[in-house]
């Protein structure tokens, strides 16, 4: 087990405004590679890789502003391992190098920008090319979406000192969600674990979490789980898809920043936090409940989000 111990802090002013007992787990402040949940996942994935054999080159994929790609590129650079990223979207053509792009470019990683439908093919082709040259290639799944990545979140739950009634966070590909759910159950807790979808619609998102959860729990078959309430994946707050947000939500996020002194971005943590606030205000989560919001990062997405000033009045 690898303990990272991000801190938990109470959000007094926000809790008072919402009539709730709310704390926040600061994975946005994990002390490596600019933080966020991709640090936890990739630390585990990387450890497993290098224990086998240190690769010559790491390949992975993601969006142009992928937090996962940034963490992989920085981790590889630190170790002196080459990195090849296959990203979908466009390279940033503005006068500024924003968010994750700055870090990705700084490492000197090779980057291919392709259409989403060409990612798998591009990765496979490039891998063969490198292997022909006798190089040892490690392909890390996009988003760090793997059982090893999810295990990092089982261990992360061990860091908590108290059992919350609710844990709420931004859920994307599902490994973080599966890990937290499994971690809660392995501690024998009754906590309700609610992932707020930042992009996927209900059915697909829920299935993705369930699949990796089942695979993950398969590796813990010696443990009997008494309490499995099912995966709670909430797709009511996607705001129309990945990276999409409204004027209203940016205004609400800037209010949140003022109430907490913490950065919330409109792509991940902020979107999830707005979902949580709505669940509290609409009574889905009762007043005075003990809630832990798990901040999974996103500061660099905030830095590269478009039209923020236009939205803030
Ligand atoms: C990737 C990411 C998530 C979602 O994590 P998954 O394990 O893919 O569900 C949440 N927040 C941030 C900041 C992320 O980068």
mmCIF file of C-alpha atoms and ligand atoms in Angstrom:
data_model
loop_
_atom_site.group_PDB
_atom_site.id
_atom_site.type_symbol
_atom_site.label_atom_id
_atom_site.label_comp_id
_atom_site.label_asym_id
_atom_site.label_seq_id
_atom_site.Cartn_x
_atom_site.Cartn_y
_atom_site.Cartn_z
ATOM 1 C CA UNK A 1 0.000 0.000 0.000
ATOM 2 C CA UNK A 2 1.166 3.476 -0.857
ATOM 3 C CA UNK A 3 -0.164 6.167 1.452
ATOM 4 C CA UNK A 4 -0.333 9.654 0.043
ATOM 5 C CA UNK A 5 -2.503 11.271 2.696
ATOM 6 C CA UNK A 6 -4.100 14.252 1.082
ATOM 7 C CA UNK A 7 -5.681 16.395 3.731
ATOM 8 C CA UNK A 8 -9.333 16.593 4.721
ATOM 9 C CA UNK A 9 -10.683 19.979 5.716
ATOM 10 C CA UNK A 10 -14.033 21.168 6.933
ATOM 11 C CA UNK A 11 -15.874 23.718 4.786
ATOM 12 C CA UNK A 12 -17.465 25.753 7.531
ATOM 13 C CA UNK A 13 -18.841 28.676 5.572
ATOM 14 C CA UNK A 14 -20.210 26.545 2.754
ATOM 15 C CA UNK A 15 -21.656 24.077 5.247
ATOM 16 C CA UNK A 16 -23.373 26.910 7.050
ATOM 17 C CA UNK A 17 -24.811 28.305 3.813
ATOM 18 C CA UNK A 18 -26.154 24.888 2.803
ATOM 19 C CA UNK A 19 -27.173 23.614 6.238
ATOM 20 C CA UNK A 20 -24.893 20.616 6.007
ATOM 21 C CA UNK A 21 -21.785 19.145 7.623
ATOM 22 C CA UNK A 22 -19.368 19.173 4.709
ATOM 23 C CA UNK A 23 -15.689 18.302 4.455
ATOM 24 C CA UNK A 24 -13.414 18.070 1.456
ATOM 25 C CA UNK A 25 -10.654 15.602 0.631
ATOM 26 C CA UNK A 26 -7.935 17.525 -1.168
ATOM 27 C CA UNK A 27 -6.626 15.216 -3.868
ATOM 28 C CA UNK A 28 -6.255 18.383 -5.911
ATOM 29 C CA UNK A 29 -3.285 19.096 -3.623
ATOM 30 C CA UNK A 30 -1.452 15.782 -3.995
ATOM 31 C CA UNK A 31 2.160 16.829 -4.014
ATOM 32 C CA UNK A 32 3.323 15.384 -7.339
ATOM 33 C CA UNK A 33 2.776 16.321 -10.993
ATOM 34 C CA UNK A 34 0.285 19.103 -10.231
ATOM 35 C CA UNK A 35 -2.039 16.814 -8.307
ATOM 36 C CA UNK A 36 -5.468 15.334 -8.916
ATOM 37 C CA UNK A 37 -6.787 11.793 -9.070
ATOM 38 C CA UNK A 38 -4.576 10.893 -12.054
ATOM 39 C CA UNK A 39 -1.583 11.152 -9.728
ATOM 40 C CA UNK A 40 -2.962 8.448 -7.446
ATOM 41 C CA UNK A 41 -3.949 6.155 -10.279
ATOM 42 C CA UNK A 42 -0.759 6.546 -12.261
ATOM 43 C CA UNK A 43 1.532 6.185 -9.259
ATOM 44 C CA UNK A 44 0.099 2.690 -8.820
ATOM 45 C CA UNK A 45 0.130 1.881 -12.523
ATOM 46 C CA UNK A 46 3.678 3.117 -12.865
ATOM 47 C CA UNK A 47 4.913 1.207 -9.841
ATOM 48 C CA UNK A 48 3.550 -2.018 -11.286
ATOM 49 C CA UNK A 49 5.165 -1.271 -14.654
ATOM 50 C CA UNK A 50 8.646 -0.522 -13.389
ATOM 51 C CA UNK A 51 8.629 -3.484 -11.033
ATOM 52 C CA UNK A 52 8.336 -5.708 -14.084
ATOM 53 C CA UNK A 53 10.839 -3.879 -16.269
ATOM 54 C CA UNK A 54 11.499 -0.185 -16.780
ATOM 55 C CA UNK A 55 10.014 0.606 -20.194
ATOM 56 C CA UNK A 56 11.893 2.593 -22.843
ATOM 57 C CA UNK A 57 8.743 4.389 -23.802
ATOM 58 C CA UNK A 58 5.299 4.981 -22.369
ATOM 59 C CA UNK A 59 2.261 5.476 -24.573
ATOM 60 C CA UNK A 60 -1.191 6.642 -23.561
ATOM 61 C CA UNK A 61 -4.163 8.608 -24.841
ATOM 62 C CA UNK A 62 -6.649 11.276 -23.820
ATOM 63 C CA UNK A 63 -8.096 14.641 -24.802
ATOM 64 C CA UNK A 64 -5.930 17.647 -25.704
ATOM 65 C CA UNK A 65 -6.366 18.977 -22.139
ATOM 66 C CA UNK A 66 -6.105 15.566 -20.479
ATOM 67 C CA UNK A 67 -5.006 15.541 -16.845
ATOM 68 C CA UNK A 68 -4.033 11.914 -17.278
ATOM 69 C CA UNK A 69 -1.750 12.700 -20.235
ATOM 70 C CA UNK A 70 -0.067 15.482 -18.239
ATOM 71 C CA UNK A 71 0.620 13.192 -15.283
ATOM 72 C CA UNK A 72 1.990 10.397 -17.506
ATOM 73 C CA UNK A 73 4.198 12.827 -19.411
ATOM 74 C CA UNK A 74 5.617 14.366 -16.213
ATOM 75 C CA UNK A 75 6.127 11.009 -14.544
ATOM 76 C CA UNK A 76 7.919 9.610 -17.586
ATOM 77 C CA UNK A 77 10.053 12.755 -17.863
ATOM 78 C CA UNK A 78 11.071 12.487 -14.224
ATOM 79 C CA UNK A 79 12.260 8.934 -14.826
ATOM 80 C CA UNK A 80 13.912 9.733 -18.147
ATOM 81 C CA UNK A 81 11.500 7.499 -20.033
ATOM 82 C CA UNK A 82 10.235 8.615 -23.455
ATOM 83 C CA UNK A 83 6.538 9.384 -23.761
ATOM 84 C CA UNK A 84 4.229 9.261 -26.763
ATOM 85 C CA UNK A 85 0.721 10.686 -26.376
ATOM 86 C CA UNK A 86 -2.159 10.156 -28.771
ATOM 87 C CA UNK A 87 -4.615 12.962 -28.083
ATOM 88 C CA UNK A 88 -7.924 13.904 -29.608
ATOM 89 C CA UNK A 89 -8.899 17.522 -30.032
ATOM 90 C CA UNK A 90 -6.769 20.372 -31.266
ATOM 91 C CA UNK A 91 -3.384 21.698 -30.149
ATOM 92 C CA UNK A 92 -3.779 25.090 -28.520
ATOM 93 C CA UNK A 93 -3.204 27.763 -31.163
ATOM 94 C CA UNK A 94 -3.658 30.824 -28.946
ATOM 95 C CA UNK A 95 -0.803 33.081 -27.823
ATOM 96 C CA UNK A 96 -0.785 31.341 -24.473
ATOM 97 C CA UNK A 97 0.047 27.759 -23.644
ATOM 98 C CA UNK A 98 -2.735 26.845 -21.272
ATOM 99 C CA UNK A 99 -3.290 24.358 -18.490
ATOM 100 C CA UNK A 100 -2.126 20.833 -19.166
ATOM 101 C CA UNK A 101 -0.706 21.702 -22.577
ATOM 102 C CA UNK A 102 2.112 23.706 -21.034
ATOM 103 C CA UNK A 103 3.277 20.716 -19.004
ATOM 104 C CA UNK A 104 2.835 18.216 -21.805
ATOM 105 C CA UNK A 105 4.815 20.390 -24.217
ATOM 106 C CA UNK A 106 7.507 21.080 -21.626
ATOM 107 C CA UNK A 107 8.328 17.402 -21.223
ATOM 108 C CA UNK A 108 9.082 17.038 -24.928
ATOM 109 C CA UNK A 109 6.615 14.159 -25.228
ATOM 110 C CA UNK A 110 5.750 13.179 -28.793
ATOM 111 C CA UNK A 111 2.112 14.137 -29.385
ATOM 112 C CA UNK A 112 -0.183 12.959 -32.180
ATOM 113 C CA UNK A 113 -3.496 14.754 -32.525
ATOM 114 C CA UNK A 114 -6.044 12.442 -34.117
ATOM 115 C CA UNK A 115 -9.809 12.010 -34.401
ATOM 116 C CA UNK A 116 -11.294 10.022 -31.490
ATOM 117 C CA UNK A 117 -12.101 7.143 -33.839
ATOM 118 C CA UNK A 118 -8.405 6.792 -34.786
ATOM 119 C CA UNK A 119 -6.926 6.574 -31.287
ATOM 120 C CA UNK A 120 -6.775 2.789 -30.895
ATOM 121 C CA UNK A 121 -5.375 2.286 -34.370
ATOM 122 C CA UNK A 122 -2.720 4.992 -33.974
ATOM 123 C CA UNK A 123 -1.588 3.564 -30.635
ATOM 124 C CA UNK A 124 -1.352 0.025 -32.013
ATOM 125 C CA UNK A 125 0.564 1.093 -35.120
ATOM 126 C CA UNK A 126 3.063 3.200 -33.217
ATOM 127 C CA UNK A 127 3.643 0.462 -30.693
ATOM 128 C CA UNK A 128 4.576 -1.949 -33.462
ATOM 129 C CA UNK A 129 6.944 0.644 -34.949
ATOM 130 C CA UNK A 130 8.765 1.091 -31.641
ATOM 131 C CA UNK A 131 8.949 -2.633 -31.038
ATOM 132 C CA UNK A 132 10.492 -3.152 -34.468
ATOM 133 C CA UNK A 133 13.293 -0.900 -33.219
ATOM 134 C CA UNK A 134 13.729 -3.193 -30.224
ATOM 135 C CA UNK A 135 12.177 -0.809 -27.712
ATOM 136 C CA UNK A 136 10.189 -1.951 -24.683
ATOM 137 C CA UNK A 137 6.831 -0.167 -24.893
ATOM 138 C CA UNK A 138 4.292 0.175 -22.060
ATOM 139 C CA UNK A 139 0.789 1.268 -23.007
ATOM 140 C CA UNK A 140 -1.152 2.857 -20.124
ATOM 141 C CA UNK A 141 -4.934 2.837 -20.607
ATOM 142 C CA UNK A 142 -6.540 6.253 -21.238
ATOM 143 C CA UNK A 143 -7.542 7.972 -18.004
ATOM 144 C CA UNK A 144 -5.546 5.369 -16.063
ATOM 145 C CA UNK A 145 -8.731 3.334 -16.345
ATOM 146 C CA UNK A 146 -7.642 -0.016 -14.929
ATOM 147 C CA UNK A 147 -7.990 -2.243 -11.885
ATOM 148 C CA UNK A 148 -4.574 -1.080 -10.683
ATOM 149 C CA UNK A 149 -5.706 2.559 -10.981
ATOM 150 C CA UNK A 150 -8.901 1.761 -9.079
ATOM 151 C CA UNK A 151 -6.912 0.052 -6.312
ATOM 152 C CA UNK A 152 -5.250 3.364 -5.600
ATOM 153 C CA UNK A 153 -8.677 4.588 -4.483
ATOM 154 C CA UNK A 154 -9.292 1.593 -2.241
ATOM 155 C CA UNK A 155 -6.151 2.634 -0.388
ATOM 156 C CA UNK A 156 -7.179 6.287 -0.500
ATOM 157 C CA UNK A 157 -10.323 5.440 1.501
ATOM 158 C CA UNK A 158 -8.040 3.982 4.193
ATOM 159 C CA UNK A 159 -6.684 7.512 4.714
ATOM 160 C CA UNK A 160 -10.062 8.705 6.052
ATOM 161 C CA UNK A 161 -10.347 8.959 9.820
ATOM 162 C CA UNK A 162 -14.143 9.109 10.047
ATOM 163 C CA UNK A 163 -17.031 7.435 8.285
ATOM 164 C CA UNK A 164 -19.048 9.981 6.314
ATOM 165 C CA UNK A 165 -22.699 9.389 5.414
ATOM 166 C CA UNK A 166 -22.049 10.450 1.835
ATOM 167 C CA UNK A 167 -18.994 10.633 -0.397
ATOM 168 C CA UNK A 168 -19.549 12.654 -3.579
ATOM 169 C CA UNK A 169 -17.103 13.351 -6.434
ATOM 170 C CA UNK A 170 -16.690 13.787 -10.196
ATOM 171 C CA UNK A 171 -17.015 10.478 -12.046
ATOM 172 C CA UNK A 172 -15.642 10.069 -15.567
ATOM 173 C CA UNK A 173 -14.346 6.704 -16.761
ATOM 174 C CA UNK A 174 -15.257 5.062 -13.452
ATOM 175 C CA UNK A 175 -12.023 3.779 -11.897
ATOM 176 C CA UNK A 176 -12.042 6.363 -9.132
ATOM 177 C CA UNK A 177 -15.688 5.627 -8.421
ATOM 178 C CA UNK A 178 -15.169 1.837 -8.346
ATOM 179 C CA UNK A 179 -12.173 2.219 -6.039
ATOM 180 C CA UNK A 180 -13.962 4.478 -3.558
ATOM 181 C CA UNK A 181 -17.044 2.219 -3.508
ATOM 182 C CA UNK A 182 -14.876 -0.853 -2.940
ATOM 183 C CA UNK A 183 -12.779 0.937 -0.335
ATOM 184 C CA UNK A 184 -15.867 1.925 1.633
ATOM 185 C CA UNK A 185 -17.209 -1.630 1.577
ATOM 186 C CA UNK A 186 -13.893 -3.179 2.564
ATOM 187 C CA UNK A 187 -13.952 -0.948 5.646
ATOM 188 C CA UNK A 188 -17.447 -2.189 6.446
ATOM 189 C CA UNK A 189 -18.871 1.311 6.122
ATOM 190 C CA UNK A 190 -22.441 2.187 5.175
ATOM 191 C CA UNK A 191 -21.449 5.392 3.403
ATOM 192 C CA UNK A 192 -23.387 6.191 0.249
ATOM 193 C CA UNK A 193 -20.892 6.713 -2.566
ATOM 194 C CA UNK A 194 -22.290 8.990 -5.288
ATOM 195 C CA UNK A 195 -20.377 9.710 -8.483
ATOM 196 C CA UNK A 196 -21.606 12.744 -10.398
ATOM 197 C CA UNK A 197 -21.180 12.168 -14.114
ATOM 198 C CA UNK A 198 -19.147 14.869 -15.801
ATOM 199 C CA UNK A 199 -19.938 13.600 -19.304
ATOM 200 C CA UNK A 200 -21.454 10.159 -19.753
ATOM 201 C CA UNK A 201 -25.157 9.494 -19.829
ATOM 202 C CA UNK A 202 -26.741 7.252 -17.244
ATOM 203 C CA UNK A 203 -26.621 3.784 -18.754
ATOM 204 C CA UNK A 204 -23.152 3.786 -20.262
ATOM 205 C CA UNK A 205 -21.607 5.587 -17.308
ATOM 206 C CA UNK A 206 -23.169 3.277 -14.760
ATOM 207 C CA UNK A 207 -22.146 0.149 -16.686
ATOM 208 C CA UNK A 208 -18.551 1.335 -16.991
ATOM 209 C CA UNK A 209 -18.298 1.785 -13.221
ATOM 210 C CA UNK A 210 -19.965 -1.567 -12.558
ATOM 211 C CA UNK A 211 -17.630 -3.402 -14.914
ATOM 212 C CA UNK A 212 -14.466 -2.161 -13.294
ATOM 213 C CA UNK A 213 -15.973 -2.544 -9.835
ATOM 214 C CA UNK A 214 -16.738 -6.230 -10.503
ATOM 215 C CA UNK A 215 -13.268 -6.819 -11.893
ATOM 216 C CA UNK A 216 -11.735 -5.056 -8.902
ATOM 217 C CA UNK A 217 -13.762 -6.951 -6.308
ATOM 218 C CA UNK A 218 -12.890 -10.204 -8.088
ATOM 219 C CA UNK A 219 -9.336 -9.659 -6.856
ATOM 220 C CA UNK A 220 -10.634 -9.435 -3.263
ATOM 221 C CA UNK A 221 -12.635 -12.668 -3.378
ATOM 222 C CA UNK A 222 -11.397 -13.697 0.052
ATOM 223 C CA UNK A 223 -13.339 -10.818 1.612
ATOM 224 C CA UNK A 224 -17.054 -11.055 2.165
ATOM 225 C CA UNK A 225 -18.887 -7.872 1.494
ATOM 226 C CA UNK A 226 -21.983 -7.462 3.605
ATOM 227 C CA UNK A 227 -23.042 -4.126 2.312
ATOM 228 C CA UNK A 228 -23.321 -3.648 -1.410
ATOM 229 C CA UNK A 229 -26.028 -1.140 -2.194
ATOM 230 C CA UNK A 230 -25.092 -0.901 -5.873
ATOM 231 C CA UNK A 231 -23.234 1.762 -7.814
ATOM 232 C CA UNK A 232 -24.781 5.241 -7.564
ATOM 233 C CA UNK A 233 -23.872 7.084 -10.732
ATOM 234 C CA UNK A 234 -25.815 10.311 -11.175
ATOM 235 C CA UNK A 235 -26.006 11.693 -14.723
ATOM 236 C CA UNK A 236 -28.346 14.600 -13.954
ATOM 237 C CA UNK A 237 -25.648 17.260 -13.921
ATOM 238 C CA UNK A 238 -23.584 16.743 -17.090
ATOM 239 C CA UNK A 239 -24.778 20.090 -18.524
ATOM 240 C CA UNK A 240 -24.871 18.575 -21.993
ATOM 241 C CA UNK A 241 -21.511 16.790 -22.066
ATOM 242 C CA UNK A 242 -17.791 16.849 -21.468
ATOM 243 C CA UNK A 243 -16.389 20.330 -20.918
ATOM 244 C CA UNK A 244 -19.774 22.006 -21.393
ATOM 245 C CA UNK A 245 -21.067 24.554 -18.937
ATOM 246 C CA UNK A 246 -23.483 27.449 -18.660
ATOM 247 C CA UNK A 247 -23.164 31.054 -17.606
ATOM 248 C CA UNK A 248 -25.127 30.195 -14.490
ATOM 249 C CA UNK A 249 -22.727 27.444 -13.456
ATOM 250 C CA UNK A 250 -19.642 29.643 -13.877
ATOM 251 C CA UNK A 251 -21.257 32.284 -11.687
ATOM 252 C CA UNK A 252 -22.091 29.654 -9.095
ATOM 253 C CA UNK A 253 -18.528 28.288 -9.251
ATOM 254 C CA UNK A 254 -17.045 31.697 -8.647
ATOM 255 C CA UNK A 255 -19.379 32.050 -5.640
ATOM 256 C CA UNK A 256 -18.054 28.673 -4.419
ATOM 257 C CA UNK A 257 -14.442 29.771 -4.819
ATOM 258 C CA UNK A 258 -15.246 32.804 -2.683
ATOM 259 C CA UNK A 259 -16.953 30.714 -0.003
ATOM 260 C CA UNK A 260 -14.152 28.148 0.281
ATOM 261 C CA UNK A 261 -10.871 29.543 -1.007
ATOM 262 C CA UNK A 262 -10.595 26.419 -3.151
ATOM 263 C CA UNK A 263 -10.403 26.134 -6.931
ATOM 264 C CA UNK A 264 -13.306 24.350 -8.616
ATOM 265 C CA UNK A 265 -13.191 23.874 -12.381
ATOM 266 C CA UNK A 266 -16.196 23.651 -14.686
ATOM 267 C CA UNK A 267 -15.095 20.344 -16.291
ATOM 268 C CA UNK A 268 -14.670 18.080 -13.236
ATOM 269 C CA UNK A 269 -14.761 19.028 -9.571
ATOM 270 C CA UNK A 270 -16.854 22.146 -10.016
ATOM 271 C CA UNK A 271 -19.415 20.322 -12.101
ATOM 272 C CA UNK A 272 -19.661 17.625 -9.439
ATOM 273 C CA UNK A 273 -19.853 20.187 -6.645
ATOM 274 C CA UNK A 274 -22.734 21.960 -8.364
ATOM 275 C CA UNK A 275 -24.469 18.583 -8.604
ATOM 276 C CA UNK A 276 -23.914 18.020 -4.895
ATOM 277 C CA UNK A 277 -25.297 21.451 -4.026
ATOM 278 C CA UNK A 278 -28.365 20.728 -6.104
ATOM 279 C CA UNK A 279 -28.867 17.387 -4.358
ATOM 280 C CA UNK A 280 -28.709 19.153 -0.998
ATOM 281 C CA UNK A 281 -31.008 22.005 -2.029
ATOM 282 C CA UNK A 282 -33.560 19.631 -3.530
ATOM 283 C CA UNK A 283 -33.541 17.404 -0.436
ATOM 284 C CA UNK A 284 -32.001 14.300 -2.119
ATOM 285 C CA UNK A 285 -29.308 14.621 0.529
ATOM 286 C CA UNK A 286 -30.946 15.569 3.841
ATOM 287 C CA UNK A 287 -30.017 18.651 5.855
ATOM 288 C CA UNK A 288 -27.354 18.092 8.518
ATOM 289 C CA UNK A 289 -26.046 14.982 6.743
ATOM 290 C CA UNK A 290 -22.325 14.358 7.038
ATOM 291 C CA UNK A 291 -20.905 14.743 3.538
ATOM 292 C CA UNK A 292 -17.385 14.332 2.203
ATOM 293 C CA UNK A 293 -16.727 15.917 -1.170
ATOM 294 C CA UNK A 294 -13.705 14.272 -2.784
ATOM 295 C CA UNK A 295 -11.868 16.919 -4.781
ATOM 296 C CA UNK A 296 -10.266 15.060 -7.691
ATOM 297 C CA UNK A 297 -8.401 18.047 -9.145
ATOM 298 C CA UNK A 298 -9.007 20.155 -12.234
ATOM 299 C CA UNK A 299 -7.153 23.397 -11.562
ATOM 300 C CA UNK A 300 -5.436 23.185 -14.956
ATOM 301 C CA UNK A 301 -8.800 22.653 -16.644
ATOM 302 C CA UNK A 302 -9.950 25.844 -14.964
ATOM 303 C CA UNK A 303 -6.872 27.585 -16.353
ATOM 304 C CA UNK A 304 -7.701 26.502 -19.892
ATOM 305 C CA UNK A 305 -11.501 26.889 -19.731
ATOM 306 C CA UNK A 306 -12.792 29.248 -22.378
ATOM 307 C CA UNK A 307 -14.845 32.413 -21.905
ATOM 308 C CA UNK A 308 -14.767 32.435 -18.112
ATOM 309 C CA UNK A 309 -14.429 36.205 -17.847
ATOM 310 C CA UNK A 310 -17.297 36.564 -20.262
ATOM 311 C CA UNK A 311 -19.433 34.485 -17.908
ATOM 312 C CA UNK A 312 -18.547 36.218 -14.653
ATOM 313 C CA UNK A 313 -20.377 39.452 -14.024
HETATM 314 C C1 LIG B 1 -10.093 12.050 -14.769
HETATM 315 C C2 LIG B 1 -10.685 12.948 -13.769
HETATM 316 C C3 LIG B 1 -11.845 12.592 -13.054
HETATM 317 C C4 LIG B 1 -12.604 11.319 -13.306
HETATM 318 O O1 LIG B 1 -11.904 10.181 -12.883
HETATM 319 P P1 LIG B 1 -12.328 8.750 -13.385
HETATM 320 O O2 LIG B 1 -11.530 7.791 -12.617
HETATM 321 O O3 LIG B 1 -12.022 8.716 -14.859
HETATM 322 O O4 LIG B 1 -13.792 8.591 -13.182
HETATM 323 C C5 LIG B 1 -12.314 13.475 -12.094
HETATM 324 N N1 LIG B 1 -11.688 14.639 -11.855
HETATM 325 C C6 LIG B 1 -10.588 15.025 -12.525
HETATM 326 C C7 LIG B 1 -9.974 16.332 -12.212
HETATM 327 C C8 LIG B 1 -10.047 14.185 -13.500
HETATM 328 O O5 LIG B 1 -8.943 14.573 -14.172
#
